[in-house]
Coordinates of C-alpha atoms in Angstrom, one line a residue:
M26 CA 0.0 0.0 0.0
D27 CA 1.2 3.5 -0.8
L28 CA 2.9 5.1 2.2
F29 CA 0.8 8.3 2.0
L30 CA -2.5 6.3 1.7
S31 CA -1.4 4.1 4.7
Q32 CA -0.8 7.3 6.8
R33 CA -4.2 8.7 6.0
I34 CA -5.9 5.5 6.9
S35 CA -4.1 5.4 10.2
E36 CA -5.1 9.0 10.9
L37 CA -8.7 8.2 10.2
E38 CA -8.6 5.2 12.5
K39 CA -7.4 7.3 15.3
L40 CA -9.9 10.1 14.7
I41 CA -12.9 7.6 14.5
A42 CA -11.8 5.8 17.6
K43 CA -11.4 9.1 19.5
Y44 CA -14.8 10.5 18.5
Q45 CA -16.6 7.2 19.1
A46 CA -15.2 7.1 22.6
S47 CA -16.4 10.6 23.3
Y48 CA -19.8 9.9 21.8
Y49 CA -20.5 6.7 23.8
N50 CA -19.3 8.4 27.1
G51 CA -21.7 11.3 26.8
E52 CA -19.8 14.2 25.3
A53 CA -19.6 14.1 21.6
E54 CA -16.9 16.4 20.2
I55 CA -18.2 16.7 16.6
S56 CA -21.6 16.4 14.9
D57 CA -22.9 13.2 13.3
A58 CA -22.5 14.7 9.8
E59 CA -18.8 15.4 10.5
F60 CA -18.3 12.0 11.9
D61 CA -20.0 10.4 8.9
K62 CA -17.6 12.1 6.5
L63 CA -14.6 10.6 8.3
W64 CA -16.4 7.2 8.3
D65 CA -17.2 7.4 4.6
E66 CA -13.6 8.4 3.7
L67 CA -12.2 5.4 5.6
K68 CA -14.8 3.1 4.0
E69 CA -13.7 4.3 0.5
L70 CA -10.0 3.9 1.2
D71 CA -10.1 0.7 3.2
P72 CA -13.6 -1.0 3.1
A73 CA -12.4 -4.0 5.1
N74 CA -10.9 -1.9 7.9
A75 CA -11.5 -3.5 11.3
I76 CA -12.6 -0.3 13.0
L77 CA -15.6 -0.1 10.6
Q78 CA -16.9 -3.3 12.2
R79 CA -16.6 -2.0 15.7
V80 CA -18.9 0.2 17.6
G81 CA -17.8 2.3 20.6
A82 CA -16.7 1.4 24.1
D83 CA -18.3 2.6 27.3
S84 CA -16.5 3.7 30.4
G85 CA -15.1 1.3 33.0
N86 CA -17.5 2.5 35.7
F87 CA -20.0 -0.3 35.5
E88 CA -20.2 -4.1 35.4
K89 CA -19.9 -5.5 31.9
I90 CA -22.8 -7.5 30.5
H91 CA -23.2 -9.4 27.2
H92 CA -26.0 -8.4 25.0
I93 CA -28.8 -10.7 24.0
M94 CA -29.2 -8.9 20.6
P95 CA -26.1 -7.7 18.7
M96 CA -26.0 -3.9 18.7
G97 CA -23.9 -3.2 15.7
S98 CA -24.0 -0.2 13.3
Q99 CA -26.3 0.0 10.3
E100 CA -25.5 0.7 6.7
K101 CA -26.4 4.3 5.9
A102 CA -27.4 6.4 3.0
A103 CA -26.7 10.2 3.2
N104 CA -28.9 11.2 0.3
P105 CA -31.6 9.9 -2.1
E106 CA -29.1 8.6 -4.7
Q107 CA -27.4 6.4 -2.1
F108 CA -30.7 5.1 -0.8
M109 CA -31.9 4.2 -4.3
A110 CA -28.7 2.3 -4.9
W111 CA -29.4 0.3 -1.8
A112 CA -33.1 -0.1 -2.7
Q113 CA -32.3 -1.5 -6.1
K114 CA -30.4 -4.4 -4.4
H115 CA -33.1 -4.8 -1.8
Q116 CA -36.5 -4.8 -3.5
Y117 CA -39.3 -5.5 -1.0
D118 CA -43.0 -5.7 -1.4
Q119 CA -43.2 -2.8 1.1
Y120 CA -40.7 -0.8 3.1
L121 CA -41.1 -0.3 6.8
V122 CA -39.9 3.1 7.9
E123 CA -39.2 4.1 11.5
Y124 CA -37.7 7.3 13.0
K125 CA -33.9 7.0 13.6
L126 CA -33.8 8.3 17.2
D127 CA -30.9 10.5 18.1
G128 CA -30.1 9.2 21.6
A129 CA -28.2 6.4 23.3
S130 CA -29.0 2.7 22.7
L131 CA -30.1 0.5 25.5
E132 CA -31.0 -3.2 25.8
L133 CA -33.5 -4.3 28.5
Q134 CA -33.0 -8.0 29.4
Y135 CA -36.1 -9.9 30.8
E136 CA -36.5 -13.3 32.4
N137 CA -40.0 -14.7 32.6
G138 CA -41.4 -11.2 32.2
Y139 CA -39.3 -9.4 34.8
L140 CA -36.5 -6.9 34.1
V141 CA -33.1 -8.3 35.2
C142 CA -30.7 -5.8 33.7
A143 CA -30.3 -2.8 31.3
V144 CA -27.2 -2.7 29.2
T145 CA -25.7 0.1 27.1
R146 CA -24.4 -0.4 23.6
G147 CA -20.7 -0.6 24.5
D148 CA -18.7 -2.3 21.8
G149 CA -21.8 -3.9 20.2
S150 CA -21.4 -7.2 22.1
I151 CA -20.7 -6.1 25.7
G152 CA -22.0 -3.0 27.5
D153 CA -22.4 -1.3 30.9
D154 CA -25.0 -2.6 33.3
I155 CA -26.9 0.6 34.3
T156 CA -30.0 -1.2 35.6
A157 CA -30.4 1.0 38.6
N158 CA -30.4 4.2 36.5
A159 CA -32.7 2.7 33.8
K160 CA -35.4 1.8 36.3
K161 CA -35.9 5.5 36.9
M162 CA -36.5 6.3 33.2
N163 CA -39.9 6.8 31.6
G164 CA -40.7 3.8 29.5
V165 CA -38.5 1.2 31.2
L166 CA -40.9 -1.5 32.5
P167 CA -39.9 -3.5 35.6
A168 CA -42.2 -6.3 34.4
I169 CA -44.2 -6.9 31.2
Y170 CA -48.0 -7.2 31.6
K171 CA -50.7 -7.5 29.0
D172 CA -54.4 -7.3 29.8
G173 CA -53.5 -7.4 33.5
S174 CA -51.5 -10.6 33.2
L175 CA -47.8 -11.1 33.4
V176 CA -46.2 -12.0 30.0
P177 CA -43.5 -14.6 30.6
F178 CA -41.2 -13.0 28.0
T179 CA -37.6 -14.0 28.2
G180 CA -35.2 -12.2 25.9
G181 CA -34.2 -8.6 25.0
V182 CA -35.9 -5.4 24.2
R183 CA -33.9 -2.7 22.4
G184 CA -34.6 1.0 22.4
E185 CA -33.1 4.5 22.5
V186 CA -32.7 6.7 25.6
I187 CA -33.7 10.2 24.7
M188 CA -34.2 13.6 26.3
T189 CA -37.1 15.7 25.2
H190 CA -36.6 19.2 24.0
E191 CA -38.7 20.5 26.8
V192 CA -36.6 18.8 29.5
H193 CA -33.4 20.0 27.9
K194 CA -34.6 23.6 27.7
R195 CA -35.9 23.6 31.3
Y196 CA -33.1 21.7 33.1
F197 CA -30.1 21.0 31.0
S198 CA -29.6 23.9 28.6
D199 CA -25.9 24.0 29.5
K200 CA -25.4 20.8 27.5
A201 CA -24.8 21.1 23.8
N202 CA -27.8 19.0 22.8
C203 CA -30.3 16.5 24.1
R204 CA -28.2 13.5 23.1
N205 CA -25.1 14.6 25.0
A206 CA -27.2 15.3 28.0
A207 CA -29.0 11.9 27.9
N208 CA -25.6 10.1 27.5
G209 CA -24.2 11.8 30.5
L210 CA -27.1 11.3 32.8
M211 CA -27.7 7.6 32.1
K212 CA -24.2 6.8 33.1
R213 CA -23.9 8.7 36.3
K214 CA -22.8 6.5 39.2
D215 CA -25.2 8.2 41.6
G216 CA -28.1 7.8 39.2
K217 CA -29.2 11.5 39.5
G218 CA -31.1 12.8 36.6
S219 CA -32.1 9.5 35.0
E220 CA -35.7 10.3 35.9
Y221 CA -35.6 13.0 33.2
L222 CA -34.9 10.5 30.5
K223 CA -37.3 8.5 28.3
L224 CA -36.8 5.1 26.5
I225 CA -38.4 4.5 23.1
V226 CA -38.2 0.9 21.9
Y227 CA -38.2 -0.6 18.4
D228 CA -36.9 -4.1 18.6
A229 CA -37.3 -7.3 20.6
L230 CA -36.0 -10.9 20.6
S231 CA -37.4 -13.9 22.5
T232 CA -34.8 -16.4 23.5
N233 CA -36.8 -19.2 25.1
G234 CA -38.5 -20.5 21.9
V235 CA -41.8 -18.7 22.5
S236 CA -43.0 -16.6 19.5
Y237 CA -44.9 -13.4 20.3
F238 CA -44.8 -11.9 16.8
N239 CA -44.3 -13.0 13.2
N240 CA -43.1 -9.8 11.5
E241 CA -41.8 -6.3 12.2
Q242 CA -45.3 -4.8 12.3
E243 CA -46.5 -7.3 14.8
K244 CA -43.4 -6.7 16.9
I245 CA -44.1 -3.0 17.2
R246 CA -47.7 -3.7 18.0
W247 CA -46.8 -6.3 20.7
L248 CA -44.3 -3.8 22.3
M249 CA -47.0 -1.1 22.3
D250 CA -49.6 -3.4 23.7
S251 CA -47.2 -4.4 26.5
G252 CA -46.9 -0.8 27.6
F253 CA -43.6 0.4 26.0
N254 CA -43.1 3.7 24.3
V255 CA -42.6 2.6 20.7
V256 CA -41.0 4.3 17.7
R257 CA -43.3 5.6 15.0
L258 CA -43.7 3.2 12.1
V259 CA -45.1 3.8 8.6
I260 CA -45.3 1.5 5.6
C261 CA -44.2 2.8 2.1
R262 CA -45.2 0.8 -1.0
D263 CA -42.0 1.6 -2.9
A264 CA -38.6 3.3 -2.6
E265 CA -39.8 6.6 -4.2
R266 CA -42.4 6.9 -1.4
V267 CA -39.7 6.4 1.2
I268 CA -37.8 9.4 -0.3
A269 CA -41.0 11.5 -0.3
Y270 CA -41.7 10.5 3.3
R271 CA -38.2 11.5 4.3
S272 CA -38.7 14.9 2.7
K273 CA -41.9 15.3 4.7
I274 CA -40.3 14.3 8.0
M275 CA -37.3 16.6 7.3
E276 CA -39.7 19.5 7.6
E277 CA -41.8 18.1 10.5
R278 CA -38.9 17.0 12.7
Q279 CA -38.4 20.4 14.2
D280 CA -41.9 20.1 15.8
L281 CA -41.2 16.6 17.4
E282 CA -40.7 16.4 21.1
Y283 CA -37.3 14.7 20.6
D284 CA -34.4 14.6 18.1
I285 CA -34.2 12.3 15.2
D286 CA -31.4 12.2 12.6
G287 CA -32.9 10.1 9.9
L288 CA -35.1 7.1 9.2
V289 CA -34.5 3.4 9.5
V290 CA -35.8 1.4 6.5
K291 CA -36.3 -2.3 6.6
E292 CA -38.4 -5.2 5.3
S293 CA -41.5 -6.6 7.0
R294 CA -39.9 -10.1 7.4
I295 CA -37.8 -10.6 10.6
D296 CA -34.4 -11.7 9.4
F297 CA -32.6 -13.2 12.4
E298 CA -29.4 -14.0 10.3
D299 CA -29.1 -10.5 9.1
A300 CA -29.8 -9.0 12.5
S301 CA -27.0 -11.1 14.0
R302 CA -24.4 -9.4 11.8
A303 CA -22.2 -6.7 13.1
R304 CA -23.5 -4.5 10.3
P305 CA -26.9 -5.7 9.1
D306 CA -27.4 -5.5 5.3
R307 CA -31.2 -5.8 4.9
Q308 CA -31.9 -2.5 6.7
I309 CA -30.4 0.9 6.3
A310 CA -30.3 4.2 8.1
F311 CA -31.5 6.9 5.6
K312 CA -30.0 9.9 7.3
F313 CA -30.8 13.5 7.2
S314 CA -27.9 15.8 6.1
L315 CA -26.7 19.3 7.0
E316 CA -26.6 19.8 3.2
E317 CA -30.4 19.4 2.8
A318 CA -33.4 21.3 4.1
V319 CA -37.1 21.6 3.4
T320 CA -38.6 25.1 2.9
V321 CA -41.4 26.9 1.1
L322 CA -41.1 28.2 -2.5
R323 CA -42.2 31.9 -2.6
S324 CA -41.4 33.0 -6.1
V325 CA -39.3 32.2 -9.2
E326 CA -37.0 34.7 -10.9
W327 CA -35.7 34.1 -14.5
S328 CA -32.0 34.9 -14.8
Q329 CA -30.9 35.8 -18.3
S330 CA -27.3 34.7 -19.2
G331 CA -26.7 35.3 -22.9
A332 CA -29.6 33.7 -24.8
T333 CA -30.7 31.4 -22.0
Y334 CA -33.3 32.1 -19.3
T335 CA -32.6 30.1 -16.1
P336 CA -35.3 29.7 -13.4
V337 CA -34.1 30.6 -9.9
A338 CA -36.2 29.6 -6.8
I339 CA -36.7 32.1 -4.0
F340 CA -37.8 30.5 -0.8
D341 CA -37.9 30.9 3.0
E342 CA -34.4 31.1 4.4
V343 CA -32.8 27.8 5.5
A344 CA -29.3 26.8 6.8
L345 CA -27.3 24.6 4.6
N346 CA -23.9 23.4 5.6
G347 CA -23.4 26.4 7.9
T348 CA -24.6 29.1 5.4
K349 CA -28.0 30.9 5.1
V350 CA -29.7 30.2 1.8
Q351 CA -32.7 31.8 0.1
R352 CA -32.1 31.1 -3.6
A353 CA -31.4 27.9 -5.6
S354 CA -31.3 26.8 -9.2
L355 CA -34.3 25.1 -10.8
A356 CA -32.1 24.2 -13.8
N357 CA -34.7 24.4 -16.7
P358 CA -38.4 24.1 -17.6
D359 CA -38.2 20.3 -18.0
T360 CA -36.8 20.0 -14.4
M361 CA -39.6 22.2 -13.1
R362 CA -42.3 20.2 -14.8
K363 CA -40.8 16.9 -13.7
L364 CA -40.6 18.1 -10.1
G365 CA -44.2 19.5 -10.3
V366 CA -43.1 22.5 -8.4
K367 CA -45.5 25.4 -7.7
I368 CA -45.5 28.7 -5.8
G369 CA -46.2 27.6 -2.2
S370 CA -44.7 24.1 -2.6
H371 CA -42.6 22.6 0.2
V372 CA -39.3 21.9 -1.6
V373 CA -36.1 20.0 -0.7
V374 CA -33.1 22.2 -1.2
V375 CA -29.6 20.6 -1.4
K376 CA -26.1 21.8 -1.5
R377 CA -23.7 18.9 -1.8
G378 CA -20.4 20.4 -2.7
E379 CA -21.9 22.7 -5.3
I380 CA -21.4 26.4 -5.1
I381 CA -25.0 27.0 -6.1
P382 CA -27.8 25.1 -4.2
K383 CA -30.5 23.4 -6.2
I384 CA -34.1 22.2 -5.7
E385 CA -34.0 18.4 -5.6
G386 CA -37.6 17.4 -4.7
V387 CA -41.1 18.5 -3.8
V388 CA -43.1 17.4 -0.8
E389 CA -46.5 16.2 -1.9
E390 CA -49.3 18.5 -0.8
K391 CA -52.8 17.2 0.0
G392 CA -56.2 18.7 0.8
E393 CA -56.3 22.5 1.5
A394 CA -52.5 22.8 1.3
A395 CA -52.6 21.6 -2.3
Q396 CA -55.4 24.1 -3.2
G397 CA -53.3 27.0 -2.0
L398 CA -50.6 26.4 -4.5
S399 CA -50.3 28.5 -7.7
E400 CA -48.6 27.9 -11.0
I401 CA -45.2 29.4 -11.9
E402 CA -45.3 31.9 -14.7
Y403 CA -42.9 31.4 -17.6
P404 CA -41.5 34.3 -19.6
V405 CA -42.9 34.4 -23.1
V406 CA -40.8 37.1 -24.8
C407 CA -37.2 38.2 -24.5
E408 CA -37.0 41.1 -22.1
T409 CA -34.2 42.7 -24.1
C410 CA -35.3 42.4 -27.8
G411 CA -39.0 41.3 -27.5
T412 CA -38.5 38.1 -29.6
K413 CA -40.7 35.2 -28.6
L414 CA -38.7 32.8 -26.5
V415 CA -38.2 29.1 -27.5
D416 CA -39.1 26.5 -24.8
E417 CA -37.2 23.3 -25.8
G418 CA -37.8 21.8 -22.3
S419 CA -34.2 21.5 -21.4
R420 CA -33.7 25.1 -22.3
L421 CA -35.7 28.3 -22.5
Y422 CA -33.9 30.9 -24.7
C423 CA -34.1 33.8 -27.1
P424 CA -33.5 32.7 -30.7
N425 CA -32.6 36.1 -32.0
K426 CA -28.9 36.0 -32.9
Q427 CA -28.8 39.8 -33.0
C428 CA -30.3 40.3 -29.5
S429 CA -28.1 42.9 -27.9
K430 CA -27.8 41.0 -24.6
R431 CA -26.7 37.9 -26.4
V432 CA -24.1 39.7 -28.5
L433 CA -22.6 41.5 -25.5
H434 CA -22.5 38.2 -23.5
Q435 CA -20.7 36.5 -26.4
L436 CA -18.1 39.3 -26.7
L437 CA -17.4 39.1 -23.0
K438 CA -17.2 35.3 -23.1
F439 CA -14.7 35.3 -26.0
Q440 CA -12.5 37.8 -24.1
Q441 CA -12.6 35.6 -21.0
V442 CA -11.9 32.3 -22.7
V443 CA -9.2 33.5 -25.1
D444 CA -7.8 35.4 -22.1
I445 CA -7.3 38.9 -23.6
R446 CA -6.8 40.3 -20.2
D447 CA -6.1 44.0 -21.1
L448 CA -9.4 44.1 -23.1
G449 CA -11.5 44.1 -19.9
E450 CA -15.2 43.9 -19.3
T451 CA -15.7 47.6 -18.9
L452 CA -14.0 48.5 -22.1
I453 CA -15.8 45.8 -24.1
T454 CA -19.2 47.0 -22.7
Q455 CA -18.4 50.6 -23.7
L456 CA -17.3 49.7 -27.2
F457 CA -20.4 47.7 -27.6
K458 CA -22.7 50.6 -26.4
D459 CA -20.9 52.8 -28.9
S460 CA -21.7 50.2 -31.7
R461 CA -18.0 49.7 -32.4
L462 CA -18.1 46.0 -31.4
K463 CA -21.0 44.1 -32.9
C464 CA -19.4 40.7 -33.2
I465 CA -16.2 38.8 -32.3
S466 CA -14.6 39.7 -35.6
D467 CA -14.8 43.4 -34.8
I468 CA -12.4 42.9 -31.9
Y469 CA -9.5 42.2 -34.3
T470 CA -10.3 45.4 -36.4
L471 CA -9.8 47.8 -33.5
T472 CA -6.9 50.3 -33.9
V473 CA -4.9 52.2 -31.4
E474 CA -6.4 55.4 -32.7
E475 CA -9.9 54.1 -32.0
L476 CA -9.0 53.0 -28.5
V477 CA -7.3 56.3 -27.5
P478 CA -10.6 58.1 -26.6
Y479 CA -11.4 55.4 -24.0
F480 CA -8.1 56.2 -22.2
L481 CA -7.5 59.9 -22.7
N482 CA -9.8 62.9 -22.3
E483 CA -10.3 65.5 -25.1
E484 CA -7.6 67.8 -23.7
S485 CA -5.0 65.1 -23.7
Q486 CA -6.0 64.0 -27.2
E487 CA -5.7 67.6 -28.5
A488 CA -2.2 67.7 -27.0
D489 CA -1.5 64.6 -29.0
K490 CA -0.5 62.7 -26.0
R491 CA 0.4 59.0 -26.4
S492 CA -2.0 56.5 -24.8
L493 CA 0.0 53.6 -23.3
G494 CA -3.3 52.0 -22.3
A495 CA -4.7 52.0 -25.8
E496 CA -1.4 50.6 -27.1
K497 CA -1.4 47.9 -24.5
V498 CA -4.9 46.7 -25.4
Y499 CA -4.1 46.7 -29.1
K500 CA -1.0 44.6 -28.5
S501 CA -2.9 42.2 -26.3
I502 CA -5.5 41.7 -29.0
Q503 CA -2.8 41.0 -31.6
A504 CA -1.1 38.6 -29.3
H505 CA -4.2 36.4 -29.2
R506 CA -4.6 35.5 -32.8
N507 CA -3.3 32.0 -32.3
M508 CA -5.3 29.5 -30.3
T509 CA -6.3 25.9 -30.0
L510 CA -9.6 24.7 -31.6
P511 CA -11.2 24.0 -28.1
V512 CA -10.4 27.6 -27.0
F513 CA -11.8 29.0 -30.3
L514 CA -15.0 27.1 -30.0
A515 CA -15.6 27.8 -26.3
G516 CA -15.2 31.5 -27.0
F517 CA -18.4 31.5 -29.0
D518 CA -20.6 31.1 -25.9
I519 CA -22.6 28.1 -27.1
E520 CA -24.8 27.0 -24.2
G521 CA -23.0 24.4 -22.0
F522 CA -20.2 24.0 -24.6
G523 CA -17.0 24.9 -22.8
E524 CA -13.4 24.1 -23.4
T525 CA -13.5 20.7 -21.7
L526 CA -16.3 19.4 -23.9
A527 CA -14.7 20.9 -27.0
E528 CA -11.5 19.0 -26.1
K529 CA -13.4 15.7 -25.9
L530 CA -14.8 16.2 -29.4
V531 CA -11.3 17.1 -30.7
Q532 CA -9.9 13.9 -29.1
A533 CA -12.8 11.9 -30.7
G534 CA -11.5 12.9 -34.2
Y535 CA -13.4 16.2 -34.8
N536 CA -10.0 17.9 -34.8
T537 CA -10.7 20.6 -37.5
L538 CA -13.3 23.3 -37.7
E539 CA -14.9 21.9 -40.8
K540 CA -15.2 18.4 -39.3
L541 CA -17.1 19.9 -36.4
L542 CA -19.3 22.1 -38.5
A543 CA -20.2 19.0 -40.6
A544 CA -21.0 16.8 -37.6
T545 CA -24.6 15.7 -37.0
E546 CA -26.4 15.6 -33.7
D547 CA -26.3 11.8 -33.7
Q548 CA -22.5 11.7 -34.4
I549 CA -21.8 14.1 -31.5
A550 CA -24.2 12.2 -29.2
D551 CA -22.2 9.0 -29.9
V552 CA -19.1 10.6 -28.3
Y553 CA -18.6 9.5 -24.7
G554 CA -19.8 12.1 -22.3
F555 CA -22.3 13.6 -24.7
A556 CA -26.1 13.1 -24.8
Q557 CA -28.7 13.9 -27.4
I558 CA -29.9 17.1 -25.7
M559 CA -26.3 18.4 -25.4
A560 CA -25.6 17.4 -29.0
H561 CA -28.6 19.3 -30.3
T562 CA -27.5 22.5 -28.5
I563 CA -24.0 22.2 -29.8
V564 CA -25.0 21.6 -33.4
Q565 CA -27.5 24.4 -33.2
G566 CA -24.9 26.8 -31.8
L567 CA -22.3 25.8 -34.4
E568 CA -24.8 26.5 -37.2
E569 CA -25.6 29.9 -35.8
N570 CA -22.0 30.9 -35.6
A571 CA -20.6 29.0 -38.6
N572 CA -20.3 32.0 -41.0
E573 CA -18.3 34.0 -38.5
M574 CA -16.1 31.1 -37.5
R575 CA -15.2 30.4 -41.1
T576 CA -14.5 34.0 -41.8
L577 CA -12.1 34.3 -38.8
V578 CA -10.2 31.2 -39.8
N579 CA -10.3 31.4 -43.6
D580 CA -9.3 35.0 -43.7
G581 CA -6.4 34.4 -41.4
I582 CA -7.6 36.6 -38.6
I583 CA -7.4 33.6 -36.3
T584 CA -4.9 30.8 -36.6
I585 CA -6.0 27.5 -35.2
K586 CA -2.8 25.8 -33.8
S587 CA -2.5 22.0 -33.4
L588 CA -0.9 20.8 -30.2
D589 CA -0.8 17.1 -31.1
N590 CA 3.0 17.3 -30.7
G591 CA 3.0 19.6 -27.8
K592 CA 5.2 18.8 -24.8
L593 CA 2.1 18.0 -22.7
A594 CA 0.0 16.4 -25.4
G595 CA -2.2 13.6 -24.1
K596 CA -1.5 14.6 -20.5
S597 CA -4.0 16.0 -18.0
F598 CA -3.3 18.1 -14.9
C599 CA -5.2 19.1 -11.7
F600 CA -3.8 21.9 -9.5
T601 CA -4.4 22.1 -5.8
G602 CA -3.1 24.3 -3.1
E603 CA -1.1 27.5 -3.5
L604 CA 1.5 28.0 -6.2
V605 CA 4.7 30.0 -5.7
T606 CA 5.9 31.2 -9.1
M607 CA 2.6 31.9 -10.8
K608 CA -1.2 32.0 -10.4
R609 CA -3.2 28.9 -10.9
Q610 CA -4.8 30.5 -14.0
D611 CA -1.4 31.0 -15.5
A612 CA -0.4 27.4 -14.8
E613 CA -3.5 26.1 -16.5
Q614 CA -2.8 28.3 -19.5
L615 CA 0.7 26.8 -19.7
V616 CA -0.8 23.4 -19.8
K617 CA -3.2 24.3 -22.6
Q618 CA -0.5 26.1 -24.6
N619 CA 1.6 22.9 -24.5
G620 CA -1.2 20.6 -25.7
G621 CA -2.3 19.3 -22.3
M622 CA -5.7 19.3 -20.5
C623 CA -6.7 20.7 -17.1
K624 CA -9.2 19.1 -14.7
S625 CA -10.8 20.5 -11.6
S626 CA -11.0 17.2 -9.8
V627 CA -9.0 14.0 -9.4
T628 CA -10.3 11.2 -11.6
K629 CA -8.9 7.9 -12.7
D630 CA -7.7 9.2 -16.1
L631 CA -5.8 12.1 -14.6
T632 CA -2.1 12.1 -15.4
Y633 CA -0.7 14.4 -12.7
L634 CA -1.9 16.1 -9.5
V635 CA 0.2 19.2 -9.0
T636 CA 0.7 20.6 -5.4
N637 CA 3.5 22.1 -3.4
D638 CA 2.3 20.1 -0.3
T639 CA 2.6 16.5 -1.6
T640 CA 2.3 15.0 1.9
S641 CA -0.9 16.8 3.0
G642 CA -4.0 15.0 3.9
S643 CA -6.2 16.9 1.5
S644 CA -9.0 14.9 -0.2
K645 CA -7.4 15.4 -3.6
N646 CA -4.0 14.0 -2.4
V647 CA -5.7 11.1 -0.7
K648 CA -7.8 10.2 -3.8
A649 CA -4.7 10.5 -6.1
A650 CA -2.8 8.1 -3.9
S651 CA -5.7 5.6 -3.9
L652 CA -5.8 5.7 -7.7
G653 CA -2.1 5.5 -8.1
I654 CA -1.9 9.0 -9.8
P655 CA 1.6 10.7 -9.5
V656 CA 1.6 13.7 -7.3
I657 CA 4.2 16.3 -8.4
T658 CA 5.4 19.7 -7.2
E659 CA 5.2 23.0 -9.1
E660 CA 8.9 22.7 -9.9
Q661 CA 8.5 19.3 -11.3
F662 CA 5.6 20.5 -13.4
L663 CA 7.7 23.3 -14.9
Q664 CA 10.4 20.8 -15.7
L665 CA 8.0 18.9 -17.9
I666 CA 7.5 22.0 -20.0
K667 CA 11.2 23.0 -20.1

């Protein structure tokens, strides 16, 4: 195993062990979401790691008792995609869904109907005997009776010790949260405070051969009829209903009397073999995430970028991953229709690593709530030129090639992609307003004399002063007449068609302008990484700009340079961390100028990860090590070019 990878795994083992210990002894140091990230990283790097099979360990203050039922950890899904991946492998006639209580696990052990001991979770097999404390808790039955008669149950009953929000607020507000407070109280040697705790149960196992229930539903009913506080249980017909129910509970959980951090999803059949595993496979914890929230959609704004109108949702403020959010992307008309979103809808907002949050789902409304919803209004004409908009489903756009907002956006895009830095946004905008720039070709017809008025006032011009600014812009424009085909194409501001996608088409054999202009939608869609909708947009964009593209190239205004023989041809680079001799943007330009490709993330086809801290524990370094991708320094990168 790679030394760096081994070091990271060792570091994760220590962190997980440390935080498990603090969690099971009553004072969690980090949130569940932060702990889950560490757990998931270790699972990705070393799936068979022994620590993933262990639970925690209680303090040494109590007698140790073996469990009747194994109390291992569950498989978990952090989002709908992960849950659906699990559900595809576990297709049940119906899914039983319970609250995942955010407290401390406890097993009650009974003999012939009488409580003999109460055992904490411990390491999953052995825990602390806290019977004296447990007997003070609400919901811990000293004996099991039904219809006035003792039930001779022998076996275990499992539940979660929780503290209600009301109790926490009134008596223990000095504790960070209800779970920490409950953990601390239940393990006090003097037993003080256990009377403030409540046990909610969700599992039972008979060990003397007597059967009291035949499936999970009957189990919960039996526990409830016996007098226990039981977890809420609902039945969903399919996996999609589970996801919808999770969205509903995400919104409602703030009004519950206690904390929950997800749902437990299982089948109706009681599977003793699976339950005996350290990590059962046939049930899963479908967790809530700090990166998701449910809120109410209040309005939709339509953002115009170039030709395209993009819907942006405006909703009641929510907290996502530590930031306050009120806006999120709705992508396009097709997405909105598929979601069935309306003004007043309760929507699921997510932010999973993306800069801009997005709406991922809609909570189904019924009755009066559904009647109060209103339809979203779509723009019909372009707000700039008045042309009727085209709704292609995946895109709502202005078809007028001469629309002034489209033209200006394209000019600015070309300057940005080609990297004519001295020809800035302000100057381009002013030249456009003065009708001097009407298309990309006009950029290359600018003269120093024409640019002087944008740098010197009338008095300076009359004095025949020299404008260094105008000369600098002119020289910068002339210095950017040679470029690669992907850069040239990306500069024309075709929706969704950037330099990276253009590079893929060039690598697929469309390595000249004429080959690309002659390509059909089906041919482009056949290239890996492209789909029919994207291919349609690209072909349409190329057709719109074909005349100007050919003029620029055929008249020699722009020279398309081939970098097949460049020093970095066929190689891809990802930069991370701070560079010393240059800005990252300049480093990426060097790569492209020498025929290489730049990537924003570490993937299996990456050639090099470039960083000046090759031993850091950053996620990119760790992933590169796991994939066997060379990690090189800035100096080594520059040597490749020299």
